[in-house]
Short mmCIF file of C-alpha atoms in Angstrom, two decimals:
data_model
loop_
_atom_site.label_atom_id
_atom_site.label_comp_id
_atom_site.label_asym_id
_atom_site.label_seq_id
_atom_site.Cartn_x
_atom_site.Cartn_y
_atom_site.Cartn_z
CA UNK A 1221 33.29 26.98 -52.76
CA UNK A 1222 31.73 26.62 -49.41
CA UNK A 1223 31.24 23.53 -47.51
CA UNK A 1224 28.64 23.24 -44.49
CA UNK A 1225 28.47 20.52 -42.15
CA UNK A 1226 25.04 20.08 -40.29
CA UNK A 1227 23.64 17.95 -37.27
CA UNK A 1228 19.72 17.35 -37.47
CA UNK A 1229 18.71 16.01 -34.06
CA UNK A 1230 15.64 17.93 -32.98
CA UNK A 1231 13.59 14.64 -32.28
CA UNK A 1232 14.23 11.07 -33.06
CA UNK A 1233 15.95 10.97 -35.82
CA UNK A 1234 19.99 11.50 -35.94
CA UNK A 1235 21.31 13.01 -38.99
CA UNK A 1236 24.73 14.36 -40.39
CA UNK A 1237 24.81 16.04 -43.79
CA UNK A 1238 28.21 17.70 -45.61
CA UNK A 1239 26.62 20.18 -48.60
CA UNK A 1240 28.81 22.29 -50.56
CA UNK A 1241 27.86 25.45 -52.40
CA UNK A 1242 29.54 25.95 -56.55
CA UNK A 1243 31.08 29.07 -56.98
CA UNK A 1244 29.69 28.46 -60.56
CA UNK A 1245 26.44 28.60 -59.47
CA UNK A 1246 25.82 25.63 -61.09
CA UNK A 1247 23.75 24.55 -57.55
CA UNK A 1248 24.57 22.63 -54.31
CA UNK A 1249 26.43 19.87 -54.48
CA UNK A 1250 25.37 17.09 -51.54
CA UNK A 1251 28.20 15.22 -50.39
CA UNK A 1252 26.70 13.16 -48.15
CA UNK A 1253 23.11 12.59 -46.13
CA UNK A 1254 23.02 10.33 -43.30
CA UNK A 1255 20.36 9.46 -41.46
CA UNK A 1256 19.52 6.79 -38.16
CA UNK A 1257 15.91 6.50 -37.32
CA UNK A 1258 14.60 5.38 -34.16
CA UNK A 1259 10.99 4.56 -35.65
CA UNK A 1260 11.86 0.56 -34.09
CA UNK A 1261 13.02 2.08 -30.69
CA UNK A 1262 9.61 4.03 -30.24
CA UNK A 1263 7.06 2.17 -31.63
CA UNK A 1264 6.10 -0.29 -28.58
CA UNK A 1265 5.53 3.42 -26.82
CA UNK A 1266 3.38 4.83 -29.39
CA UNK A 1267 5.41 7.59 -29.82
CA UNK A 1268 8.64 9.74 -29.10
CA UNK A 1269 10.01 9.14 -25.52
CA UNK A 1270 12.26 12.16 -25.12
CA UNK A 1271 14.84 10.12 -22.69
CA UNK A 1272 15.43 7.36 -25.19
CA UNK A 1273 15.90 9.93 -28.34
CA UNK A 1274 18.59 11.59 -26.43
CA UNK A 1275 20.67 8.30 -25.47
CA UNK A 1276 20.37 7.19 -28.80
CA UNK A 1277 21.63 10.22 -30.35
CA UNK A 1278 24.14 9.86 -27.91
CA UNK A 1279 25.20 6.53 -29.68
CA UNK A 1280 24.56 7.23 -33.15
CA UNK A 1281 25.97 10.74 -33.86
CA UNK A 1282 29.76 9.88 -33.29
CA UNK A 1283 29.97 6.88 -36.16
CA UNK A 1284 27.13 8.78 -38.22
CA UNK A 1285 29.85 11.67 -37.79
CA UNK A 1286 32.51 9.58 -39.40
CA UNK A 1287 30.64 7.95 -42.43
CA UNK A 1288 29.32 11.26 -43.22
CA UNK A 1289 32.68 12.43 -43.51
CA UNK A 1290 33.90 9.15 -45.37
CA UNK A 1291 30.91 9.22 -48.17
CA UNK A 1292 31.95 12.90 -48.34
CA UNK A 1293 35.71 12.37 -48.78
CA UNK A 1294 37.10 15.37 -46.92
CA UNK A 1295 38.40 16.18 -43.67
CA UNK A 1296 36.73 17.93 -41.10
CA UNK A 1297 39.19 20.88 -41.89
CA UNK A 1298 38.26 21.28 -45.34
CA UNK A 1299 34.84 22.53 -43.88
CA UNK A 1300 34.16 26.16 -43.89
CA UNK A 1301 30.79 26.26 -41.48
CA UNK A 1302 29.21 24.06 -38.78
CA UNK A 1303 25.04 23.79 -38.27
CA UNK A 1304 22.99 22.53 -35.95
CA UNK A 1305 19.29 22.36 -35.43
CA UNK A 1306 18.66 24.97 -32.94
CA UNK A 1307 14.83 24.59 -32.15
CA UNK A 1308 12.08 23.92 -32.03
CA UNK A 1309 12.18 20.28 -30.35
CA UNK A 1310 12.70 18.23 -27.78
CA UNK A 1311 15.47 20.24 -25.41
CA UNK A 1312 17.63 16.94 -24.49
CA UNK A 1313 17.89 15.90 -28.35
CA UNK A 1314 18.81 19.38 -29.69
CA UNK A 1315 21.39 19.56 -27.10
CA UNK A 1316 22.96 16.55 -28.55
CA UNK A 1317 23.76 17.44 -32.43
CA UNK A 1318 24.63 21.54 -30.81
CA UNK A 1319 27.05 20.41 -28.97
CA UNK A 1320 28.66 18.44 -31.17
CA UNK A 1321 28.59 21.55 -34.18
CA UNK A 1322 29.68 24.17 -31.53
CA UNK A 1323 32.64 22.04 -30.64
CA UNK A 1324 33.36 21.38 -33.96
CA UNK A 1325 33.14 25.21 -35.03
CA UNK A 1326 35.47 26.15 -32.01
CA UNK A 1327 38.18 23.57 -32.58
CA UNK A 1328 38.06 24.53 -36.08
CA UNK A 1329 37.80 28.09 -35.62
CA UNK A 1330 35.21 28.36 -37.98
CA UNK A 1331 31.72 29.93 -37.97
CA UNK A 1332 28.36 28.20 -36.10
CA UNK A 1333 25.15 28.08 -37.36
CA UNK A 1334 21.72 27.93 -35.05
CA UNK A 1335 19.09 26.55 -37.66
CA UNK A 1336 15.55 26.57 -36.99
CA UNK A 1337 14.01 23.50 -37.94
CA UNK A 1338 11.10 25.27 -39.26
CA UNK A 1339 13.18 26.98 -41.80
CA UNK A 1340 14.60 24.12 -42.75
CA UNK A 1341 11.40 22.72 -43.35
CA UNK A 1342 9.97 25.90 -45.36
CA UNK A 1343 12.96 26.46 -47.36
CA UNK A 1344 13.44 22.47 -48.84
CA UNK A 1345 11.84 22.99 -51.90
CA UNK A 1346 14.37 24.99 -52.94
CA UNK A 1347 16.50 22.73 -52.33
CA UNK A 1348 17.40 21.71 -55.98
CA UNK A 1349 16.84 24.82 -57.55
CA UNK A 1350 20.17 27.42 -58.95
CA UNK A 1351 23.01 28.29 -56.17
CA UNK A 1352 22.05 31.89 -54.28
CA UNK A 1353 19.87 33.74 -52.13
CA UNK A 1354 17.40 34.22 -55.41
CA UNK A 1355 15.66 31.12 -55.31
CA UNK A 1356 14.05 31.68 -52.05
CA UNK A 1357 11.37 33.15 -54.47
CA UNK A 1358 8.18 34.80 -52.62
CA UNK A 1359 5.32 31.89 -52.38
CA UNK A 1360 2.92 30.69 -49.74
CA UNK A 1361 4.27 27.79 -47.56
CA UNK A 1362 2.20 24.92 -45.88
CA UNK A 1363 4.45 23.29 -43.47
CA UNK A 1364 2.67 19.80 -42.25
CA UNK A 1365 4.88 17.40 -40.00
CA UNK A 1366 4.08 15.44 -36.55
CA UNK A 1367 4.28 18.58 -34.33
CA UNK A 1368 3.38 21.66 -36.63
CA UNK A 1369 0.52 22.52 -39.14
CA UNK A 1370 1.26 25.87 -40.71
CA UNK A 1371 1.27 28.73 -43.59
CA UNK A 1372 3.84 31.12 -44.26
CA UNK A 1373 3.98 34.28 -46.66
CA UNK A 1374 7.75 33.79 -47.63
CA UNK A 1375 9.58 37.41 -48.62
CA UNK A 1376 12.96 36.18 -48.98
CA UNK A 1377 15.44 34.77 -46.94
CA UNK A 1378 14.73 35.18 -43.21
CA UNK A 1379 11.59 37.34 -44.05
CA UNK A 1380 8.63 35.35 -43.37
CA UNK A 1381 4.73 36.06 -41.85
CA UNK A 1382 2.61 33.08 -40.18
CA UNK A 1383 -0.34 33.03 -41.68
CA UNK A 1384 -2.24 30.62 -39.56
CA UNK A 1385 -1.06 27.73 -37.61
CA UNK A 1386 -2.57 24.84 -35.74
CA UNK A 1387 -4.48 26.07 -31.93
CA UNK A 1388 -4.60 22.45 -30.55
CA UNK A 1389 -3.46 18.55 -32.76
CA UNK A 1390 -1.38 19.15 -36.24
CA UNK A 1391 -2.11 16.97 -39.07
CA UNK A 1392 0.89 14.90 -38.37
CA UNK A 1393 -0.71 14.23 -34.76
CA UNK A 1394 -4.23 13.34 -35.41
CA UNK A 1395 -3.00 10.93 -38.24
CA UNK A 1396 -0.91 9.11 -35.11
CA UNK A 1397 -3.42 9.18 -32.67
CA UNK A 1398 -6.22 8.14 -34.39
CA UNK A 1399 -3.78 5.56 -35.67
CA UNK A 1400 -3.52 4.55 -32.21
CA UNK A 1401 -6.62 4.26 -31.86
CA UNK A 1402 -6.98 1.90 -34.51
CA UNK A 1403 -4.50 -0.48 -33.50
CA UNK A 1404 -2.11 0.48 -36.52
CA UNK A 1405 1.93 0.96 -36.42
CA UNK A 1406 3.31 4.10 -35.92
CA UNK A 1407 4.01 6.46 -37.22
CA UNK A 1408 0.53 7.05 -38.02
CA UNK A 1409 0.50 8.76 -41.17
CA UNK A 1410 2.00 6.13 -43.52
CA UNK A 1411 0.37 3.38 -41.80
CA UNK A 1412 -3.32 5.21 -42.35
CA UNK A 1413 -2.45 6.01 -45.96
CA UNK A 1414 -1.57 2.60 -47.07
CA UNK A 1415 -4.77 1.49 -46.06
CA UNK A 1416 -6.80 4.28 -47.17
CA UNK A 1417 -5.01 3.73 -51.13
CA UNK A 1418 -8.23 0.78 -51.12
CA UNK A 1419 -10.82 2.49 -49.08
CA UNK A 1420 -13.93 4.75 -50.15
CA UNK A 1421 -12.99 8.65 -48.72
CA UNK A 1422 -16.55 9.13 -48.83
CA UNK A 1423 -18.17 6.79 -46.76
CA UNK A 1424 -17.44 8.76 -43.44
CA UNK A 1425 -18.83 12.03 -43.07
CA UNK A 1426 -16.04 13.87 -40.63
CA UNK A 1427 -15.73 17.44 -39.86
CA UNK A 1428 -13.80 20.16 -41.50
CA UNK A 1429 -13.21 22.42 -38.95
CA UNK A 1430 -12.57 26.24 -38.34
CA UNK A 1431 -13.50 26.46 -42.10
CA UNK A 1432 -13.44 30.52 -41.77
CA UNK A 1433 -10.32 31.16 -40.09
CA UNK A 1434 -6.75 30.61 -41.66
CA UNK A 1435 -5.60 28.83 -38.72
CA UNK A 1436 -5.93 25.13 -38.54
CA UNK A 1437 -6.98 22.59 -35.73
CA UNK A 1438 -7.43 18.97 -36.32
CA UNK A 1439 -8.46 17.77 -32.55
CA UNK A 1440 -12.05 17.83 -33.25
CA UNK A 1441 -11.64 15.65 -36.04
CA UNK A 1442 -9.64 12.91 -33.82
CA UNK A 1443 -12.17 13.10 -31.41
CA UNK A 1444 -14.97 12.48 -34.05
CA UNK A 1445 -13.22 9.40 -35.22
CA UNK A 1446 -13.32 8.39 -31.23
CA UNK A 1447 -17.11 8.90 -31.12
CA UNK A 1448 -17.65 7.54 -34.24
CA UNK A 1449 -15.57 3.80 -33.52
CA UNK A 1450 -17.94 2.45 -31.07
CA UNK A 1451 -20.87 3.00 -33.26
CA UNK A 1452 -19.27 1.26 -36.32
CA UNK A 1453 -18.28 -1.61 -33.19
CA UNK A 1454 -21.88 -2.19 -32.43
CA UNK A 1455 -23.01 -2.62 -35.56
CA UNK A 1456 -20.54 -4.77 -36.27
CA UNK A 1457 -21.11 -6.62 -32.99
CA UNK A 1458 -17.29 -6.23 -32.34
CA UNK A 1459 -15.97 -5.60 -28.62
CA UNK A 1460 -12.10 -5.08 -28.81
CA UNK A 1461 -9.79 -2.26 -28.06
CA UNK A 1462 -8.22 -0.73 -30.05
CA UNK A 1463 -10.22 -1.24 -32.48
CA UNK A 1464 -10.12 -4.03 -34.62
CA UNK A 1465 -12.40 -3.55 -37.82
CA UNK A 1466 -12.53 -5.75 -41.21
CA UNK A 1467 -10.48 -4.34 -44.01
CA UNK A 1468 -13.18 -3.19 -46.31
CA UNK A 1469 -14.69 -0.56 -43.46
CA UNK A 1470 -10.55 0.22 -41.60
CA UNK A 1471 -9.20 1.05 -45.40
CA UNK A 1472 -13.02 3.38 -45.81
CA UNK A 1473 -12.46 5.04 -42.26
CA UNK A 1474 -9.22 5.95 -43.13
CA UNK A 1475 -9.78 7.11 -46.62
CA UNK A 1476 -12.36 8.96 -45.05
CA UNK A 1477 -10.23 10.46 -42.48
CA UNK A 1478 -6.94 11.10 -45.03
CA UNK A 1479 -9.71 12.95 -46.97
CA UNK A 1480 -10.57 15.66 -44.03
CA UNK A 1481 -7.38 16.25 -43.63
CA UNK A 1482 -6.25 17.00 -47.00
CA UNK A 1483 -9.74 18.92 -47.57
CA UNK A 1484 -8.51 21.64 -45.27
CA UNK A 1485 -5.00 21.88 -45.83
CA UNK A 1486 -5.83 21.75 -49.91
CA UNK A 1487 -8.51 24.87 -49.24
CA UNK A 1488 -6.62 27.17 -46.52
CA UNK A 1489 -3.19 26.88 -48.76
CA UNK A 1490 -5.36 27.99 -52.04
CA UNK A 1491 -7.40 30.36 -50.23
CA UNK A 1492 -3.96 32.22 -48.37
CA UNK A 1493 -2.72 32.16 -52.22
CA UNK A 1494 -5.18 34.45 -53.58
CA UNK A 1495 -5.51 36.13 -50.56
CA UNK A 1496 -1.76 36.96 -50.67
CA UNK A 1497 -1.35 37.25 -54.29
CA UNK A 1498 1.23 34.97 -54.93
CA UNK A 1499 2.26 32.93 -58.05
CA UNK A 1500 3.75 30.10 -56.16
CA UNK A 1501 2.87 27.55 -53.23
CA UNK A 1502 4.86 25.22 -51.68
CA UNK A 1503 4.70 22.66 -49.34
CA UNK A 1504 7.01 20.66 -46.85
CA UNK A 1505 7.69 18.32 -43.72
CA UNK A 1506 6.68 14.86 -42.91
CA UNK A 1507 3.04 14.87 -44.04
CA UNK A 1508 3.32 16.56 -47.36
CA UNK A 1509 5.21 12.64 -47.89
CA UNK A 1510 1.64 11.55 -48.42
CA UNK A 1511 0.76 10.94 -52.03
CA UNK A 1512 -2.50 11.97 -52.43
CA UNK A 1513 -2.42 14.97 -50.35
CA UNK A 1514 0.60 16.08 -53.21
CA UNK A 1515 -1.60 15.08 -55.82
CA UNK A 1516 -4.62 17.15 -54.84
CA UNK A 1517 -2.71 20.13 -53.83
CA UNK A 1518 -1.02 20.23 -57.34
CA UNK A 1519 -4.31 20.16 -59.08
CA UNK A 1520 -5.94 22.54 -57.11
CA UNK A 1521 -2.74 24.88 -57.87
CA UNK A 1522 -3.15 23.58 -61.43
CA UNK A 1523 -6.79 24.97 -61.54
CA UNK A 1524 -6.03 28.08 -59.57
CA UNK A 1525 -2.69 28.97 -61.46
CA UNK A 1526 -0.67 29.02 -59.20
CA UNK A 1527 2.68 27.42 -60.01
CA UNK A 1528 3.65 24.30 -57.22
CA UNK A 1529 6.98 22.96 -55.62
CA UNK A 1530 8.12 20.69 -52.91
CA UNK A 1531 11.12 18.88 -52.22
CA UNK A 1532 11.32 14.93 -53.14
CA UNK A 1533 9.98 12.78 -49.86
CA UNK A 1534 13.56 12.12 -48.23
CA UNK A 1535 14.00 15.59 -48.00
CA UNK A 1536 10.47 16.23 -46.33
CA UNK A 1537 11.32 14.02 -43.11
CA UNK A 1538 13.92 15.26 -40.82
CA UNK A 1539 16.94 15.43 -42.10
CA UNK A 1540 20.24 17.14 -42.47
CA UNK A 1541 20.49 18.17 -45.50
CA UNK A 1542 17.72 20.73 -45.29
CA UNK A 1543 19.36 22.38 -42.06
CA UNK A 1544 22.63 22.56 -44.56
CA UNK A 1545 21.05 24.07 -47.11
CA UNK A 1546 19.53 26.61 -45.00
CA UNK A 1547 23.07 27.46 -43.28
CA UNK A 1548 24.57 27.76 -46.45
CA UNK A 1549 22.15 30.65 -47.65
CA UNK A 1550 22.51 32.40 -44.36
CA UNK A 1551 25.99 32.15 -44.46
CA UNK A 1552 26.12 33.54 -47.97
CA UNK A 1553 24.11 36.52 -46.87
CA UNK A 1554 26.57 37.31 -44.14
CA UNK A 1555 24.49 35.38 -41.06
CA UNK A 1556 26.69 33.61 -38.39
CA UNK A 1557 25.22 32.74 -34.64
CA UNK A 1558 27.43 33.10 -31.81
CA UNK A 1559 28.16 29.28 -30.00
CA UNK A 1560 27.16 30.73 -26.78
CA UNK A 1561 23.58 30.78 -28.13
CA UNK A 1562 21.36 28.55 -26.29
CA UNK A 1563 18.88 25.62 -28.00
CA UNK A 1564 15.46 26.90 -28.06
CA UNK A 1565 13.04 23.75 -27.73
CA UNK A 1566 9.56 26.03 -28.40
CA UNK A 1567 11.52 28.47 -31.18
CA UNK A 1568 9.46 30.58 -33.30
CA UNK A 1569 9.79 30.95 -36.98
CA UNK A 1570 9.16 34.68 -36.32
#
């Protein structure tokens, strides 16, 4: 057996997962997943302050450290490998959780892992599947968090193409800002889809743009919903800012604007399918949380044939247990990174 401990601290969340590979393969066994978010810390901001994710993972990675190990009920010995989220991110949070694997993997004497959070991401709906290198099966990836929008033709292991990816706002982003704009909590996304659960997706005619390319950009539609607000304020003889509409027309706008998104990502993942001739599509990161997005994406692979995948929700924010998972397969296939290797806040998949 192989045991991996991993240190997810690329943004604002701190997380410490233990995950430990069968010799059977039988499949992963996960000793322990523990997260701290800093949703509370950011909120009055409106977003991620980069200073205040760093001092926090300063404070929660040490005791997150130890109950990790506790709910895993090993020593720090017993483990064979040490991960850490390499890139992409913000540079003073992914020098928090590296520093803490490489020391680990020195004192130890034991191998060190730079993950790429993207990876982790893309490779999460594997997650459950059979132990080995196998089930990283060829497929077409969408990848939709706060900060990326993307496809990927998945080879194998390590052997991926970028289809198309987002030229200005990911999905994750224009849910938050228009959120913003609305008044609402953030993050945006879950916030905007509550609402939109009771709201008409057709009563707001917003754009679907760059309908002909594979790559994605979802600033245009923000910026509609900003031109649009003040006209649905004067008619509605309301002056404040943000924005405070009635229920009935906040839960339609957002339906409306939930429904845009999805449109795209739904037709660009189908369309890079066929184009790639594929028999399976997944999907991953924060967004793909949202319920109806998961729904309509299934059904469209339903009516396409393609066959669908992606990991349960707790695995689709950031966490450690996907940057485990992905060490583990890379160290099974002979990968190791050298601790002298620096964090890479803008890293590329490819």
């Amino acid at each position: 057996m192989k045991t991996v401990l991993a240190l997810e601290t690329s943004c604002d969340e701190t997380a410490v997962a233990v995950l430990r590979r069968r010799d059977d393969h039988s499949g992963n066994e996960l000793l322990a997943s523990e997260v701290a978010s800093q949703v509370a810390a950011h909120e009055k901001f409106g977003g991620v302050v980069p200073e205040v994710a760093s001092r926090n993972h300063l404070i929660y990675a040490p005791p997150l450290l130890d109950r990790a190990m506790s709910t895993a009920k090993i020593d720090l010995s017993n483990v064979d490998a040490f991960a850490a989220t390499s890139g992409p991110g913000l540079a003073s949070s992914l020098m928090i959780g590296a520093s803490i694997a490489k020391g680990l993997a020195i004192g130890f004497g034991r191998p060190y892992l730079a993950i790429n959070h993207l990876e982790g991401h893309l490779l999460s709906p594997f997650f459950g599947d059979a132990d080995g290198d196998e089930q990283v099966r060829p497929n077409v990836s969408l990848i939709v968090s706060g900060g990326h929008t993307m496809l990927v033709r998945v080879h194998a292991l390590s052997d991926y193409h970028v289809v198309g990816c987002t030229v200005d706002d990911a999905a994750g982003e224009a849910f938050d800002k228009v959120a913003k704009m609305l008044g609402l909590g953030y993050p945006g996304g879950p916030e905007i889809e509550k609402r939109a659960r009771a709201g008409d997706p057709n009563r707001f005619d917003l754009p679907r743009s760059m309908q002909g390319s594979e790559n994605f950009s979802f600033s245009g539609l923000k910026t509609a919903v900003r031109y649009l607000l003040p006209r649905i304020v004067e008619e509605r003889r309301l002056t404040q800012t943000p924005y405070k509409l009635d229920e009935g027309v906040l839960a339609d706008l957002c339906a409306s604007l939930q429904q845009a998104i999805i449109d795209v990502l739904v037709t660009k993942t189908i369309a890079a399918a066929q184009k790639y001739d594929v028999s399976l599509v997944t999907v991953s990161g924060g967004v793909s949380c949202n319920q109806a997005l998961r729904r309509q994406l299934a059904d469209a692979c339903t009516r396409e044939g393609f066959e669908f995948k992606t990991a349960e929700p707790w695995l689709c924010t950031d966490n450690a247990a996907m940057i485990a998972f992905v060490a583990l397969l890379r160290l099974a296939a002979g990968f190791e990174s050298h601790v002298t290797k620096e964090i890479d806040p803008n890293l590329a998949l490819v």
